[in-house]
PDB file of C-alpha atoms in Angstrom:
ATOM      1  CA  UNK N   1     103.700  63.091  99.769  1.00 43.00           C
ATOM      2  CA  UNK N   2     104.769  60.988 102.775  1.00 47.00           C
ATOM      3  CA  UNK N   3     102.338  58.249 101.837  1.00 53.00           C
ATOM      4  CA  UNK N   4     102.562  54.681 103.147  1.00 67.00           C
ATOM      5  CA  UNK N   5     102.427  53.055  99.756  1.00 86.00           C
ATOM      6  CA  UNK N   6     105.784  52.354  98.036  1.00 94.00           C
ATOM      7  CA  UNK N   7     106.428  54.233  94.878  1.00 97.00           C
ATOM      8  CA  UNK N   8     108.298  54.284  91.584  1.00 98.00           C
ATOM      9  CA  UNK N   9     109.871  57.599  90.667  1.00 98.00           C
ATOM     10  CA  UNK N  10     110.442  58.584  87.028  1.00 98.00           C
ATOM     11  CA  UNK N  11     113.375  61.008  86.917  1.00 98.00           C
ATOM     12  CA  UNK N  12     113.191  63.152  83.811  1.00 97.00           C
ATOM     13  CA  UNK N  13     115.014  66.042  82.324  1.00 94.00           C
ATOM     14  CA  UNK N  14     113.403  68.692  80.153  1.00 93.00           C
ATOM     15  CA  UNK N  15     113.521  66.674  76.940  1.00 95.00           C
ATOM     16  CA  UNK N  16     110.485  65.384  75.028  1.00 97.00           C
ATOM     17  CA  UNK N  17     112.156  61.978  74.727  1.00 96.00           C
ATOM     18  CA  UNK N  18     111.784  61.507  78.487  1.00 97.00           C
ATOM     19  CA  UNK N  19     108.260  60.322  77.852  1.00 97.00           C
ATOM     20  CA  UNK N  20     109.803  56.874  77.440  1.00 97.00           C
ATOM     21  CA  UNK N  21     111.015  57.036  81.009  1.00 98.00           C
ATOM     22  CA  UNK N  22     107.536  57.967  82.298  1.00 98.00           C
ATOM     23  CA  UNK N  23     105.964  55.121  80.287  1.00 97.00           C
ATOM     24  CA  UNK N  24     108.472  52.560  81.603  1.00 97.00           C
ATOM     25  CA  UNK N  25     107.946  53.842  85.215  1.00 98.00           C
ATOM     26  CA  UNK N  26     104.190  53.560  84.719  1.00 98.00           C
ATOM     27  CA  UNK N  27     104.459  49.935  83.712  1.00 97.00           C
ATOM     28  CA  UNK N  28     106.755  49.140  86.694  1.00 96.00           C
ATOM     29  CA  UNK N  29     104.388  50.894  89.108  1.00 97.00           C
ATOM     30  CA  UNK N  30     101.469  48.927  87.769  1.00 96.00           C
ATOM     31  CA  UNK N  31     103.396  45.651  87.993  1.00 95.00           C
ATOM     32  CA  UNK N  32     104.236  46.312  91.655  1.00 94.00           C
ATOM     33  CA  UNK N  33     100.955  47.988  92.592  1.00 95.00           C
ATOM     34  CA  UNK N  34     102.847  51.184  93.601  1.00 94.00           C
ATOM     35  CA  UNK N  35     102.238  54.902  93.319  1.00 97.00           C
ATOM     36  CA  UNK N  36     103.938  56.631  90.406  1.00 98.00           C
ATOM     37  CA  UNK N  37     105.686  60.012  90.756  1.00 98.00           C
ATOM     38  CA  UNK N  38     107.470  61.982  88.072  1.00 98.00           C
ATOM     39  CA  UNK N  39     110.331  64.195  89.137  1.00 98.00           C
ATOM     40  CA  UNK N  40     112.454  66.763  87.254  1.00 97.00           C
ATOM     41  CA  UNK N  41     115.302  68.547  89.019  1.00 97.00           C
ATOM     42  CA  UNK N  42     116.256  71.790  87.256  1.00 95.00           C
ATOM     43  CA  UNK N  43     119.235  74.043  87.834  1.00 91.00           C
ATOM     44  CA  UNK N  44     118.019  77.280  89.514  1.00 90.00           C
ATOM     45  CA  UNK N  45     119.667  79.488  86.915  1.00 77.00           C
ATOM     46  CA  UNK N  46     118.213  77.846  83.806  1.00 69.00           C
ATOM     47  CA  UNK N  47     116.142  79.899  81.382  1.00 82.00           C
ATOM     48  CA  UNK N  48     112.832  78.107  81.875  1.00 88.00           C
ATOM     49  CA  UNK N  49     111.124  79.821  78.911  1.00 89.00           C
ATOM     50  CA  UNK N  50     113.276  77.729  76.576  1.00 89.00           C
ATOM     51  CA  UNK N  51     111.992  74.458  78.104  1.00 92.00           C
ATOM     52  CA  UNK N  52     108.420  75.306  79.055  1.00 93.00           C
ATOM     53  CA  UNK N  53     106.899  73.417  76.113  1.00 96.00           C
ATOM     54  CA  UNK N  54     108.876  70.285  76.962  1.00 96.00           C
ATOM     55  CA  UNK N  55     107.883  70.414  80.625  1.00 96.00           C
ATOM     56  CA  UNK N  56     104.230  70.985  79.749  1.00 97.00           C
ATOM     57  CA  UNK N  57     104.403  67.972  77.421  1.00 98.00           C
ATOM     58  CA  UNK N  58     105.980  65.787  80.134  1.00 98.00           C
ATOM     59  CA  UNK N  59     103.379  66.979  82.575  1.00 98.00           C
ATOM     60  CA  UNK N  60     100.620  65.858  80.172  1.00 98.00           C
ATOM     61  CA  UNK N  61     102.317  62.445  79.763  1.00 98.00           C
ATOM     62  CA  UNK N  62     102.544  62.219  83.583  1.00 98.00           C
ATOM     63  CA  UNK N  63      98.870  62.965  84.007  1.00 98.00           C
ATOM     64  CA  UNK N  64      97.932  60.327  81.421  1.00 97.00           C
ATOM     65  CA  UNK N  65     100.006  57.864  83.404  1.00 97.00           C
ATOM     66  CA  UNK N  66      98.187  58.836  86.579  1.00 96.00           C
ATOM     67  CA  UNK N  67     101.023  60.700  88.173  1.00 97.00           C
ATOM     68  CA  UNK N  68     101.693  64.239  89.261  1.00 95.00           C
ATOM     69  CA  UNK N  69     104.955  65.835  87.970  1.00 98.00           C
ATOM     70  CA  UNK N  70     107.073  67.576  90.585  1.00 98.00           C
ATOM     71  CA  UNK N  71     109.756  70.074  89.532  1.00 96.00           C
ATOM     72  CA  UNK N  72     112.457  70.873  92.098  1.00 96.00           C
ATOM     73  CA  UNK N  73     115.007  73.618  91.557  1.00 95.00           C
ATOM     74  CA  UNK N  74     118.466  72.566  92.819  1.00 96.00           C
ATOM     75  CA  UNK N  75     122.041  72.655  91.800  1.00 94.00           C
ATOM     76  CA  UNK N  76     122.481  69.136  93.299  1.00 96.00           C
ATOM     77  CA  UNK N  77     120.093  66.934  91.345  1.00 96.00           C
ATOM     78  CA  UNK N  78     121.122  63.570  92.923  1.00 96.00           C
ATOM     79  CA  UNK N  79     120.755  64.897  96.463  1.00 98.00           C
ATOM     80  CA  UNK N  80     117.356  66.487  95.684  1.00 98.00           C
ATOM     81  CA  UNK N  81     116.174  63.330  93.917  1.00 98.00           C
ATOM     82  CA  UNK N  82     117.296  61.075  96.900  1.00 98.00           C
ATOM     83  CA  UNK N  83     115.417  63.334  99.323  1.00 98.00           C
ATOM     84  CA  UNK N  84     112.259  63.227  97.161  1.00 98.00           C
ATOM     85  CA  UNK N  85     112.588  59.415  96.742  1.00 97.00           C
ATOM     86  CA  UNK N  86     112.933  58.839 100.538  1.00 96.00           C
ATOM     87  CA  UNK N  87     109.958  61.192 101.249  1.00 96.00           C
ATOM     88  CA  UNK N  88     107.872  59.138  98.786  1.00 97.00           C
ATOM     89  CA  UNK N  89     109.009  55.706  99.948  1.00 96.00           C
ATOM     90  CA  UNK N  90     110.540  54.881  96.568  1.00 96.00           C
ATOM     91  CA  UNK N  91     111.825  51.375  96.065  1.00 94.00           C
ATOM     92  CA  UNK N  92     112.841  52.129  92.435  1.00 96.00           C
ATOM     93  CA  UNK N  93     113.707  55.021  90.231  1.00 97.00           C
ATOM     94  CA  UNK N  94     113.557  55.082  86.438  1.00 97.00           C
ATOM     95  CA  UNK N  95     115.858  57.351  84.420  1.00 96.00           C
ATOM     96  CA  UNK N  96     117.703  57.511  81.117  1.00 94.00           C
ATOM     97  CA  UNK N  97     121.037  55.815  80.534  1.00 90.00           C
ATOM     98  CA  UNK N  98     123.855  57.522  82.455  1.00 75.00           C
ATOM     99  CA  UNK N  99     126.943  58.794  80.668  1.00 71.00           C
ATOM    100  CA  UNK N 100     129.283  56.569  82.648  1.00 72.00           C
ATOM    101  CA  UNK N 101     131.086  59.362  84.417  1.00 77.00           C
ATOM    102  CA  UNK N 102     131.784  59.129  88.161  1.00 78.00           C
ATOM    103  CA  UNK N 103     129.734  62.236  88.793  1.00 81.00           C
ATOM    104  CA  UNK N 104     126.718  61.247  86.671  1.00 89.00           C
ATOM    105  CA  UNK N 105     123.330  61.592  88.130  1.00 92.00           C
ATOM    106  CA  UNK N 106     122.763  57.833  88.545  1.00 92.00           C
ATOM    107  CA  UNK N 107     126.152  57.164  89.976  1.00 91.00           C
ATOM    108  CA  UNK N 108     125.727  59.839  92.600  1.00 93.00           C
ATOM    109  CA  UNK N 109     122.157  58.742  93.314  1.00 95.00           C
ATOM    110  CA  UNK N 110     123.297  55.177  93.818  1.00 92.00           C
ATOM    111  CA  UNK N 111     126.031  56.355  96.216  1.00 93.00           C
ATOM    112  CA  UNK N 112     123.490  58.328  98.249  1.00 95.00           C
ATOM    113  CA  UNK N 113     120.731  55.744  98.239  1.00 95.00           C
ATOM    114  CA  UNK N 114     122.184  52.338  97.471  1.00 93.00           C
ATOM    115  CA  UNK N 115     119.050  50.509  98.592  1.00 93.00           C
ATOM    116  CA  UNK N 116     116.843  52.014  95.931  1.00 95.00           C
ATOM    117  CA  UNK N 117     116.794  50.014  92.660  1.00 94.00           C
ATOM    118  CA  UNK N 118     117.623  51.854  89.432  1.00 95.00           C
ATOM    119  CA  UNK N 119     116.039  51.160  86.098  1.00 95.00           C
ATOM    120  CA  UNK N 120     117.420  52.808  82.977  1.00 95.00           C
ATOM    121  CA  UNK N 121     115.657  53.292  79.648  1.00 96.00           C
ATOM    122  CA  UNK N 122     117.641  53.843  76.513  1.00 94.00           C
ATOM    123  CA  UNK N 123     116.538  55.860  73.477  1.00 93.00           C
ATOM    124  CA  UNK N 124     115.284  52.600  71.847  1.00 93.00           C
ATOM    125  CA  UNK N 125     113.073  52.021  74.913  1.00 93.00           C
ATOM    126  CA  UNK N 126     115.168  49.068  76.082  1.00 91.00           C
ATOM    127  CA  UNK N 127     114.937  48.688  79.876  1.00 92.00           C
ATOM    128  CA  UNK N 128     117.804  47.765  82.142  1.00 92.00           C
ATOM    129  CA  UNK N 129     117.458  47.317  85.920  1.00 88.00           C
ATOM    130  CA  UNK N 130     120.029  47.284  88.726  1.00 78.00           C
ATOM    131  CA  UNK N 131     117.890  45.429  91.284  1.00 69.00           C
ATOM    132  CA  UNK N 132     119.178  45.926  94.797  1.00 64.00           C
ATOM    133  CA  UNK N 133     116.470  43.779  96.375  1.00 50.00           C
ATOM    134  CA  UNK N 134     118.892  40.843  96.089  1.00 47.00           C
ATOM    135  CA  UNK N 135     121.333  42.787  98.333  1.00 47.00           C
ATOM    136  CA  UNK N 136     118.562  43.452 100.804  1.00 45.00           C
ATOM    137  CA  UNK N 137     117.455  39.817 100.930  1.00 45.00           C
ATOM    138  CA  UNK N 138     113.952  40.623  99.681  1.00 42.00           C
TER     139      UNK N 138
END
C-alpha cells in the first residue's frame, strides 16, 4: 500500500460473477502499466460462512491476475472504497453496473472521488467507462 505507481482497483462483491470485473480490471491495468488491486467491502454483520467459497474463488482469480485481494469490513462501502483508492493512488476503479439509484455504490463513490474514472462491466462482459481524465485536462 501507499506505492508510487498508479493503480486500477477492481471493486467486487461476494458473487462468483465478479470474476468478470477482475478480468476487465486486469486488462486495464496492463494497458496503462499500473498495479492491480482487488477490493471487497463487506457489511460487518454479514454471515461470512455463507460467502466463504465465493470469496476464496475471487481471491484465486485475483492471484491469477497478479493482484492481492483486500477485504474491508464497513457499513459505508463507498467511503471505505474511496479511502482505499486514494491510499493506492487509483486513477480508475472497475465495478459492476450500478442500479441507478442515488445511493448506489458508484454514485456515492463518484460524489466522494469525482476525479477517479469509473469503468463498469455488465453481466455480458461489456465494458463502459466514465473517463474523468477529460475533466482533468490529461
